[in-house]
XYZ file of C-alpha atoms in Angstrom:
626
model
C -72.389 -135.598 14.031
C -74.985 -134.013 11.838
C -74.492 -130.396 11.018
C -70.787 -130.301 12.254
C -68.293 -128.782 9.925
C -65.042 -130.489 8.955
C -61.885 -128.865 10.363
C -59.332 -127.500 7.757
C -56.179 -129.458 7.396
C -54.151 -126.075 7.462
C -54.456 -123.231 10.010
C -55.601 -120.178 8.377
C -53.148 -117.189 8.664
C -54.545 -114.104 10.203
C -55.394 -111.199 7.890
C -52.756 -108.303 8.035
C -54.226 -105.058 9.075
C -54.198 -101.992 6.874
C -51.877 -100.013 9.116
C -48.962 -102.404 9.033
C -49.145 -102.586 5.297
C -48.750 -98.919 5.024
C -45.955 -98.740 7.605
C -43.828 -101.336 5.638
C -44.303 -99.501 2.308
C -43.164 -96.130 3.974
C -39.947 -97.792 5.247
C -38.839 -98.935 2.062
C -38.150 -95.475 0.559
C -36.440 -94.211 3.761
C -34.018 -97.081 3.760
C -33.275 -96.253 0.091
C -32.475 -92.681 0.868
C -30.024 -93.572 3.795
C -28.313 -95.912 1.509
C -27.790 -93.150 -1.281
C -26.551 -90.683 1.350
C -23.833 -92.981 2.601
C -22.729 -93.677 -0.706
C -22.427 -89.934 -1.498
C -20.496 -89.533 1.780
C -17.991 -92.166 1.134
C -17.629 -90.680 -2.537
C -16.907 -87.300 -1.276
C -14.459 -88.742 1.305
C -12.742 -90.554 -1.413
C -12.369 -87.251 -3.302
C -11.548 -84.879 -0.543
C -8.976 -86.598 1.216
C -6.535 -86.512 -1.689
C -7.697 -82.959 -2.583
C -6.832 -81.815 1.076
C -3.417 -83.683 0.934
C -2.715 -81.872 -2.398
C -3.789 -78.418 -1.057
C -1.566 -78.976 2.106
C 1.236 -79.933 0.001
C 0.822 -76.843 -2.329
C 0.520 -74.466 0.749
C 3.604 -75.898 2.319
C 5.600 -75.528 -0.882
C 4.393 -71.970 -1.288
C 5.330 -71.071 2.267
C 8.814 -72.678 1.683
C 9.263 -70.640 -1.411
C 8.259 -67.434 0.279
C 10.777 -68.216 3.154
C 13.346 -68.790 0.833
C 12.571 -65.703 -1.296
C 12.458 -63.490 1.921
C 15.856 -65.050 2.953
C 17.188 -64.111 -0.433
C 15.608 -60.611 -0.145
C 17.208 -60.209 3.201
C 20.547 -61.290 1.910
C 20.048 -58.768 -0.947
C 19.096 -56.032 1.283
C 22.029 -56.600 3.558
C 24.151 -56.594 0.510
C 22.538 -53.623 -0.971
C 22.645 -51.595 2.337
C 26.287 -52.467 2.617
C 27.011 -51.204 -0.690
C 24.788 -48.076 -0.164
C 26.676 -47.373 3.156
C 29.913 -48.015 1.105
C 28.826 -45.363 -1.445
C 27.804 -42.957 1.160
C 31.105 -43.230 2.848
C 32.868 -42.943 -0.440
C 30.578 -39.792 -1.271
C 31.400 -38.166 2.132
C 35.171 -38.808 1.610
C 34.942 -37.270 -1.894
C 32.976 -34.290 -0.587
C 35.428 -33.934 2.071
C 38.407 -33.969 -0.183
C 36.490 -31.796 -2.622
C 35.719 -29.306 0.146
C 39.184 -29.657 1.362
C 40.408 -28.782 -2.134
C 38.114 -25.967 -2.488
C 39.389 -24.695 1.072
C 42.842 -24.742 0.029
C 41.900 -23.281 -3.121
C 39.935 -20.232 -1.382
C 42.874 -19.951 1.107
C 45.336 -19.843 -1.604
C 43.477 -17.197 -3.394
C 42.996 -15.198 -0.136
C 46.727 -15.598 0.427
C 47.561 -14.432 -2.995
C 45.376 -11.446 -2.399
C 47.243 -10.592 0.633
C 50.513 -10.946 -1.175
C 49.556 -8.786 -4.106
C 48.108 -6.086 -1.668
C 51.150 -5.978 0.349
C 53.015 -3.198 -1.511
C 49.767 -1.175 -1.777
C 48.812 -1.335 2.206
C 52.452 -0.585 3.175
C 52.435 2.495 1.151
C 51.020 5.910 2.482
C 47.475 6.261 1.488
C 47.936 9.656 0.131
C 50.841 8.512 -2.270
C 48.815 5.740 -3.877
C 48.568 6.434 -7.753
C 45.292 5.997 -9.646
C 46.691 2.939 -11.290
C 47.444 1.199 -7.918
C 43.884 2.027 -6.792
C 42.451 0.639 -9.900
C 44.530 -2.529 -9.545
C 43.476 -2.963 -6.008
C 39.800 -2.680 -6.925
C 40.199 -5.195 -9.729
C 41.881 -7.621 -7.569
C 39.360 -7.173 -4.631
C 36.318 -7.811 -6.796
C 37.837 -10.854 -8.360
C 38.894 -12.208 -5.020
C 35.450 -11.720 -3.638
C 33.807 -13.668 -6.280
C 36.023 -16.862 -5.341
C 36.140 -16.891 -1.480
C 33.632 -17.800 1.225
C 31.647 -15.573 3.369
C 33.907 -15.708 6.321
C 36.877 -14.765 4.333
C 34.953 -12.017 2.638
C 34.491 -10.423 6.084
C 38.201 -10.815 6.762
C 39.054 -9.207 3.561
C 36.654 -6.347 4.107
C 38.091 -5.769 7.609
C 41.647 -5.858 6.162
C 40.888 -3.216 3.582
C 39.120 -1.030 6.172
C 41.967 -1.342 8.659
C 44.165 0.005 6.050
C 42.027 2.928 5.119
C 40.971 1.699 1.774
C 37.281 1.347 2.457
C 36.753 4.572 4.524
C 36.213 8.199 3.271
C 37.084 11.152 5.204
C 35.845 14.630 4.064
C 38.454 16.467 5.954
C 41.253 14.551 3.869
C 41.732 13.421 0.166
C 42.479 9.865 1.025
C 42.108 6.956 -1.565
C 39.727 4.339 -1.239
C 38.498 1.272 -3.357
C 35.084 1.389 -4.997
C 33.585 -1.798 -4.552
C 30.310 -1.067 -6.716
C 28.656 -4.259 -8.068
C 30.433 -6.634 -5.593
C 28.455 -9.301 -3.982
C 28.629 -9.379 -0.156
C 25.366 -11.243 0.566
C 25.198 -13.471 3.678
C 28.423 -11.990 5.085
C 28.319 -11.599 8.883
C 30.028 -8.327 9.817
C 31.252 -8.187 13.397
C 30.653 -10.844 15.747
C 28.067 -12.506 17.819
C 30.480 -12.464 20.721
C 29.951 -9.249 22.975
C 33.437 -7.797 23.092
C 34.248 -5.068 25.628
C 34.344 -2.756 22.757
C 32.449 -2.832 19.630
C 34.151 -3.435 16.219
C 34.735 0.048 14.782
C 33.688 0.444 11.157
C 33.177 4.172 11.047
C 33.054 5.793 7.925
C 33.078 2.509 5.993
C 31.893 2.891 2.289
C 29.810 -0.008 1.065
C 27.923 1.700 -1.955
C 25.892 0.066 -4.658
C 26.597 -3.563 -3.353
C 24.639 -6.588 -3.127
C 24.280 -6.940 0.814
C 21.329 -9.374 1.068
C 20.865 -11.432 4.336
C 23.865 -9.742 5.847
C 24.344 -9.438 9.718
C 26.034 -6.368 11.287
C 26.313 -7.273 15.018
C 28.138 -5.407 17.778
C 29.683 -2.897 15.340
C 29.943 1.010 15.072
C 28.633 2.313 11.754
C 28.756 5.989 12.459
C 29.075 7.899 9.177
C 28.948 4.767 7.156
C 27.558 4.968 3.632
C 25.465 2.269 2.140
C 24.107 4.393 -0.711
C 22.116 2.351 -3.419
C 22.881 -0.982 -2.092
C 20.563 -3.972 -1.608
C 20.362 -4.915 2.111
C 17.099 -7.065 1.834
C 16.632 -9.340 4.947
C 19.631 -7.769 6.633
C 20.065 -7.409 10.430
C 21.660 -4.608 12.495
C 21.852 -5.841 15.986
C 23.476 -3.894 18.925
C 24.765 -1.365 16.443
C 25.558 2.364 16.890
C 24.521 4.649 13.957
C 25.090 8.368 13.900
C 25.313 10.130 10.562
C 24.893 6.998 8.570
C 23.732 7.160 5.035
C 21.173 4.645 3.627
C 19.870 6.832 0.762
C 18.219 4.874 -2.036
C 18.992 1.577 -0.497
C 16.437 -1.332 -0.343
C 15.935 -2.709 3.250
C 12.906 -4.852 3.094
C 12.411 -7.181 5.908
C 15.276 -5.747 7.703
C 15.762 -5.349 11.439
C 17.355 -2.551 13.408
C 18.044 -3.230 17.120
C 20.182 -0.168 17.898
C 21.701 1.723 20.699
C 22.313 5.071 18.913
C 20.248 6.345 15.929
C 20.887 9.933 15.068
C 21.389 11.918 11.879
C 20.511 9.126 9.462
C 19.437 9.504 5.904
C 16.780 7.103 4.378
C 15.854 9.236 1.492
C 14.280 7.229 -1.131
C 15.094 4.135 0.607
C 12.600 0.947 0.846
C 12.138 -0.208 4.148
C 8.901 -2.336 3.733
C 8.200 -4.787 6.774
C 11.241 -3.488 8.531
C 11.718 -3.382 12.412
C 13.175 -0.563 14.458
C 13.776 -1.161 18.037
C 16.369 -0.457 20.750
C 18.643 -3.038 22.154
C 17.689 -4.333 25.439
C 20.089 -2.166 27.497
C 18.938 0.997 26.190
C 14.970 0.815 27.085
C 13.833 3.547 24.589
C 15.310 4.357 21.186
C 15.742 8.068 20.685
C 15.310 9.100 17.064
C 16.926 12.439 16.098
C 17.439 14.039 12.708
C 16.362 10.911 10.758
C 15.506 11.598 7.191
C 12.575 9.246 5.643
C 11.800 11.694 2.995
C 10.200 9.672 0.035
C 11.019 6.232 1.529
C 8.602 3.205 1.644
C 7.892 2.560 5.207
C 4.754 0.358 4.492
C 4.149 -2.508 6.996
C 7.197 -1.511 8.869
C 7.207 -1.382 12.771
C 8.581 1.093 15.337
C 8.728 -0.387 18.719
C 9.697 1.497 22.033
C 10.808 4.567 20.160
C 10.975 8.421 21.039
C 10.449 10.540 17.905
C 11.619 14.124 17.804
C 10.376 17.031 15.579
C 13.548 16.597 13.488
C 12.509 13.374 12.054
C 11.041 13.858 8.469
C 8.491 11.675 6.957
C 7.833 13.892 3.857
C 6.525 11.907 0.933
C 6.764 8.694 2.654
C 4.497 5.665 2.108
C 3.211 4.913 5.776
C 0.684 2.362 4.534
C 0.133 -0.389 7.323
C 2.985 1.141 9.498
C 2.732 0.089 13.182
C 3.817 2.206 16.078
C 4.020 0.376 19.475
C 4.836 2.023 22.637
C 6.143 5.179 20.683
C 6.231 8.695 21.991
C 5.638 11.269 19.278
C 6.724 15.110 19.795
C 4.086 17.464 20.832
C 2.412 19.203 18.036
C 3.690 16.711 15.283
C 1.882 17.019 11.856
C 1.186 14.323 9.472
C -0.035 15.620 6.062
C -0.831 14.105 2.821
C 0.309 10.659 3.801
C -1.126 7.266 2.871
C -1.602 5.600 6.344
C -4.062 2.895 5.302
C -4.444 0.006 7.866
C -1.903 1.660 10.126
C -1.688 0.723 13.863
C -0.922 3.059 16.922
C -0.816 1.055 20.085
C 0.106 2.696 23.391
C 1.332 5.641 21.859
C 1.751 9.236 23.260
C 0.545 11.849 20.805
C -0.080 15.356 22.508
C -1.511 17.879 20.123
C -0.856 15.760 17.155
C -2.746 16.387 13.695
C -3.577 14.495 10.758
C -4.271 16.520 7.637
C -5.461 15.159 4.179
C -4.343 11.510 5.017
C -5.789 8.225 3.826
C -6.429 6.286 7.106
C -9.026 3.790 6.255
C -8.787 0.770 8.686
C -6.187 2.434 11.030
C -6.576 1.173 14.631
C -5.774 3.424 17.644
C -5.472 1.146 20.709
C -4.885 2.748 24.061
C -3.658 6.088 22.925
C -2.542 8.876 25.271
C -2.932 12.478 24.156
C -4.328 15.870 25.442
C -5.937 16.677 21.998
C -5.740 15.254 18.460
C -6.894 16.528 15.330
C -8.119 14.930 12.288
C -8.839 17.026 9.056
C -9.882 15.897 5.567
C -8.925 12.492 6.601
C -10.641 9.239 5.375
C -11.231 7.128 8.585
C -13.764 4.684 7.083
C -13.625 1.327 8.967
C -11.203 2.902 11.585
C -11.069 1.342 15.170
C -10.574 3.643 18.271
C -10.228 1.077 21.214
C -9.928 2.041 25.019
C -10.846 5.608 24.518
C -12.021 7.171 27.712
C -13.347 10.349 28.764
C -10.045 11.197 30.447
C -8.069 10.225 27.239
C -8.428 13.615 25.675
C -10.300 15.468 23.069
C -10.639 14.407 19.393
C -11.338 17.026 16.792
C -12.857 15.681 13.677
C -13.295 18.136 10.738
C -14.121 17.176 7.173
C -13.763 13.296 8.020
C -15.360 10.205 6.801
C -16.112 7.936 9.677
C -18.579 5.369 7.824
C -17.882 1.989 9.298
C -15.836 3.354 12.243
C -16.594 2.162 15.761
C -16.442 5.696 17.194
C -19.022 6.677 19.739
C -19.682 10.195 18.508
C -22.408 10.788 21.080
C -19.856 11.245 23.640
C -19.572 15.141 23.193
C -17.073 15.448 25.854
C -14.477 13.592 23.721
C -15.539 14.326 20.170
C -15.633 17.762 18.448
C -17.265 16.946 14.928
C -17.986 19.448 12.128
C -18.671 18.851 8.398
C -18.022 15.092 8.862
C -19.840 11.710 7.642
C -20.687 10.000 10.789
C -20.333 6.164 11.196
C -24.033 5.853 10.371
C -23.612 7.725 7.303
C -25.259 11.015 8.550
C -23.591 14.083 7.442
C -23.010 16.454 10.170
C -22.382 20.130 9.155
C -22.970 23.811 9.760
C -23.209 24.235 5.980
C -26.477 25.943 5.145
C -26.641 27.024 1.579
C -27.781 24.038 -0.287
C -30.163 25.125 -3.098
C -29.051 28.578 -2.463
C -27.327 30.725 -5.315
C -23.630 30.848 -4.150
C -22.967 33.715 -6.379
C -22.807 37.138 -4.674
C -24.358 39.963 -6.512
C -25.134 37.715 -9.376
C -28.083 39.857 -10.517
C -26.087 43.036 -10.686
C -28.294 44.796 -8.142
C -25.713 45.551 -5.633
C -23.667 48.717 -5.605
C -23.817 51.713 -8.296
C -25.801 51.040 -11.421
C -25.520 53.600 -14.517
C -27.607 55.196 -16.974
C -24.628 56.336 -19.108
C -21.817 54.501 -20.949
C -19.974 57.602 -21.745
C -17.316 57.390 -19.033
C -14.595 54.682 -18.775
C -15.214 52.744 -15.381
C -11.878 50.955 -15.605
C -10.602 50.201 -12.190
C -13.794 50.369 -10.471
C -14.813 47.396 -8.530
C -18.340 45.600 -8.392
C -19.660 44.080 -5.193
C -18.811 40.582 -4.830
C -16.720 40.619 -8.066
C -13.127 41.077 -9.085
C -13.019 43.165 -12.120
C -10.364 43.088 -14.744
C -10.846 45.778 -17.530
C -14.051 47.893 -17.716
C -17.266 46.229 -16.511
C -20.103 48.176 -14.920
C -23.790 47.700 -13.706
C -26.020 49.426 -16.326
C -29.845 50.045 -16.162
C -32.133 48.204 -18.706
C -33.918 49.991 -21.420
C -32.159 53.344 -21.510
C -32.137 55.433 -24.659
C -28.494 55.876 -24.841
C -26.716 53.921 -27.432
C -29.867 52.151 -28.477
C -29.581 49.738 -25.608
C -33.253 48.449 -25.458
C -33.398 44.784 -24.821
C -35.481 42.874 -27.164
C -36.262 39.835 -24.941
C -36.138 41.678 -21.455
C -37.470 39.508 -18.684
C -39.486 40.868 -15.642
C -37.237 38.950 -13.092
C -34.213 40.610 -14.358
C -35.046 43.533 -12.108
C -33.189 46.944 -12.892
C -29.689 46.440 -13.956
C -27.313 44.104 -15.870
C -23.583 43.836 -16.488
C -22.143 45.649 -19.367
C -18.613 44.904 -20.418
C -16.660 47.350 -22.731
C -14.655 50.698 -22.958
C -16.506 53.924 -23.326
C -15.544 56.295 -26.324
C -12.792 54.159 -27.714
C -12.334 51.935 -30.804
C -9.126 50.629 -29.380
C -8.531 46.519 -29.691
C -8.516 44.938 -26.537
C -7.851 41.188 -27.316
C -7.748 40.262 -23.547
C -11.404 41.490 -23.423
C -13.129 42.424 -19.927
C -14.001 40.019 -17.224
C -15.349 39.690 -13.651
C -14.475 36.686 -11.488
C -15.541 35.351 -8.073
C -14.438 32.420 -5.733
C -16.733 30.045 -4.114
C -15.344 28.139 -1.099
C -16.864 24.727 -0.780
C -14.218 23.355 1.557
C -16.848 22.519 4.079
C -18.153 19.915 1.775
C -14.908 18.140 1.118
C -16.076 14.696 2.433
C -19.239 14.658 0.261
C -17.444 16.218 -2.786
C -14.672 13.363 -2.617
C -17.531 10.859 -2.308
C -19.146 12.423 -5.623
C -22.302 13.255 -3.586
C -22.449 17.011 -4.231
C -24.068 18.348 -7.486
C -24.348 21.789 -9.036
C -26.049 23.612 -11.681
C -24.914 26.889 -13.155
C -26.865 29.234 -15.439
C -26.652 32.837 -16.779
C -28.304 34.934 -19.391
C -25.381 36.318 -21.749
C -25.621 38.474 -24.800
C -24.530 41.437 -26.795
C -25.525 44.529 -28.853
C -27.230 44.415 -32.416
C -24.572 42.997 -34.924
C -21.474 43.730 -32.855
C -18.974 41.036 -33.455
C -18.753 40.191 -29.549
C -18.786 37.142 -27.489
C -19.976 36.672 -23.959
C -19.066 33.382 -22.262
C -18.735 32.041 -18.740
C -15.990 29.677 -17.355
C -16.526 27.471 -14.277
C -12.978 26.196 -12.756
C -12.726 23.750 -10.117
C -9.588 23.866 -8.083
C -7.676 22.824 -5.088
C -5.498 25.679 -4.016
C -3.895 26.938 -7.033
C -4.056 23.315 -8.902
C -6.898 23.094 -11.449
C -9.061 19.963 -11.087
C -11.397 20.614 -13.924
C -12.954 23.279 -15.865
C -15.706 23.899 -18.504
C -17.202 26.768 -20.390
C -20.865 27.465 -21.036
C -21.362 28.013 -24.756
C -20.428 31.466 -25.702
C -23.324 33.613 -26.976
C -22.339 35.749 -30.118
C -24.125 38.028 -32.576
C -24.816 34.883 -34.614
C -26.813 33.205 -31.818
C -28.548 36.565 -31.029
C -29.565 37.084 -34.664
C -27.852 40.382 -34.761
C -30.327 41.504 -31.969
C -29.507 43.328 -28.698
C -30.744 40.394 -26.467
C -29.395 37.814 -24.020
C -29.780 33.824 -24.317
C -30.217 31.648 -21.363
C -27.313 29.063 -20.659
C -27.368 26.109 -18.370
C -25.200 23.249 -17.117
C -25.718 20.569 -14.405
C -23.284 17.857 -13.126
C -21.324 16.596 -10.120
C -18.604 18.593 -8.509
C -15.251 16.901 -9.126
C -13.509 15.057 -6.331
C -10.752 17.041 -4.760
C -12.422 20.364 -5.333
C -12.137 22.793 -2.459
C -12.860 26.100 -4.374
C -14.803 27.093 -7.682
C -14.007 29.976 -9.562
C -16.727 31.798 -11.886
C -15.155 33.778 -14.718
C -17.600 35.991 -17.032
C -15.727 37.197 -19.960
C -16.751 39.811 -22.659
C -14.588 39.775 -25.655
C -14.543 40.946 -29.252
C -14.640 38.163 -32.047
C -11.152 37.925 -33.854
C -9.984 41.250 -32.041
C -12.279 43.255 -34.211
C -12.513 46.837 -33.006
C -15.470 48.309 -30.958
C -16.296 49.385 -27.402
C -19.335 47.316 -26.795
C -18.316 43.830 -25.700
C -21.277 42.210 -24.268
C -23.770 42.026 -21.364
C -24.963 39.450 -18.756
C -27.343 38.990 -15.968
C -28.891 36.480 -13.310
C -25.711 34.588 -12.783
C -26.451 31.499 -10.605
C -24.484 28.664 -9.009
C -26.656 26.342 -7.050
C -25.182 23.451 -4.887
C -27.315 20.580 -3.836
C -26.660 17.117 -2.015
C -27.273 14.038 -4.145
């Protein structure tokens, strides 16, 4: 057939699509990655399995080693513990044997003492020779050094019962002096309450070491502990009448007593001690107790009744505590250190504290009709539970700065010349910036024209005169007494010192003296808050070898606190003219001053002869508050 194409002997393959070609190309790399991963896993498995087996084997071996070590340690511990227990048992056995040996030794020493003392104790006391007493002392002191505390008590009781440790004034009995022996930690008496106390009346334990001792259920009437060391000792249920503790040390000691009368603690140290009654007594009565010059600081008196026969003269009462204590009516505490002391639930009728340091003192629920504080430092003190019905408190020359007193309650407080809690000074003193010298300008009383008469013995207004001092008019014609530097404020007269119509030498000179009382300002003076200035015109006549001076003396009673002298005026300072020169001084009044003495002295230089000694005028002493 024309135009017909011939059929191909082979079937033509269909042409692949572009998508199928790309898919196959992508599958080839993925297949390659899976193969690599499988190989890595197989390799890791081949490595890890032996490694894990090795680790397991190592751990197992280590555990077995530790178990074996623990077993060995346990075996060693049991062995060591057994050895330790064995050693402890051996030590206890050795200690027991040593203690038994020591006990036997102490007993042998004690028995030997008893044997050696037999001949002495069987002999009448008054027949003992000095040699026997000295032997007994040496034997006793030596034995006390070698025996225990229990046997020491037995030994002391043995000697006491045989009248070798007690002293009786009415007899001349012989006794052993144990001075220097150590009886520390010994228990005298017994904790067992006997029907009758153990009697140690008049026992002598002088100058001994008695630290940490205990005296319980005993009678110590007229006993003597002079100059012994009794620190940390206890006196429990003890009777003390006429006991002597002079110059002893009793720090941290406790007294729980039934009777406490006529006791001497002169010069004793009782710091932090406690005094109270036994429970059966209720209130301990203190009668004729002498604490003169003792140290009672930080000590405590509890449930005590004190009588006027108790002496605290010169004692240190700093931080002392009185609880439930009844003081005698009208008791006086004067010149005591009572800093930080406490008075709790006390009875104090008409009591007085004079010139005491009571800073930080506490009064808690006191009971009194009236109480007086004079010249007392009460800074930072506390008055708690003070009611209008408590009583009247008189405060004179007292420092109350920092105190909690409500001084506005006039029905309770009577205050004068005192520093109030807020620092205000309440006083009736009204002479600040006023001349305190009476008749300092020589204008009061008689004034003379003539010096021709002896005025010795004649007194001047306001002044105490020694020798011949008179008031004389200025610018008289007699004796050429014209003053070259006369001042208009000198008024009419001046003071002249000297004898008339005599050339007799008077080495003592002539003087006038005057006292100024500043007691009202005590509180401010002691705080150095009062200043003064003193001045005078002083001089003499022509070229007379005379000297006029003024001395200012600050005193407390008869005690001189301080003194100074204004520079004397001589004929040299006056340039040999009849004149007066002004002298002046300003300072603070010294603490403790109660009065000030002003002395004006007219004298001759080197005791030279002459009757004109000097002159003075306008003497002034001014007080001011700083």
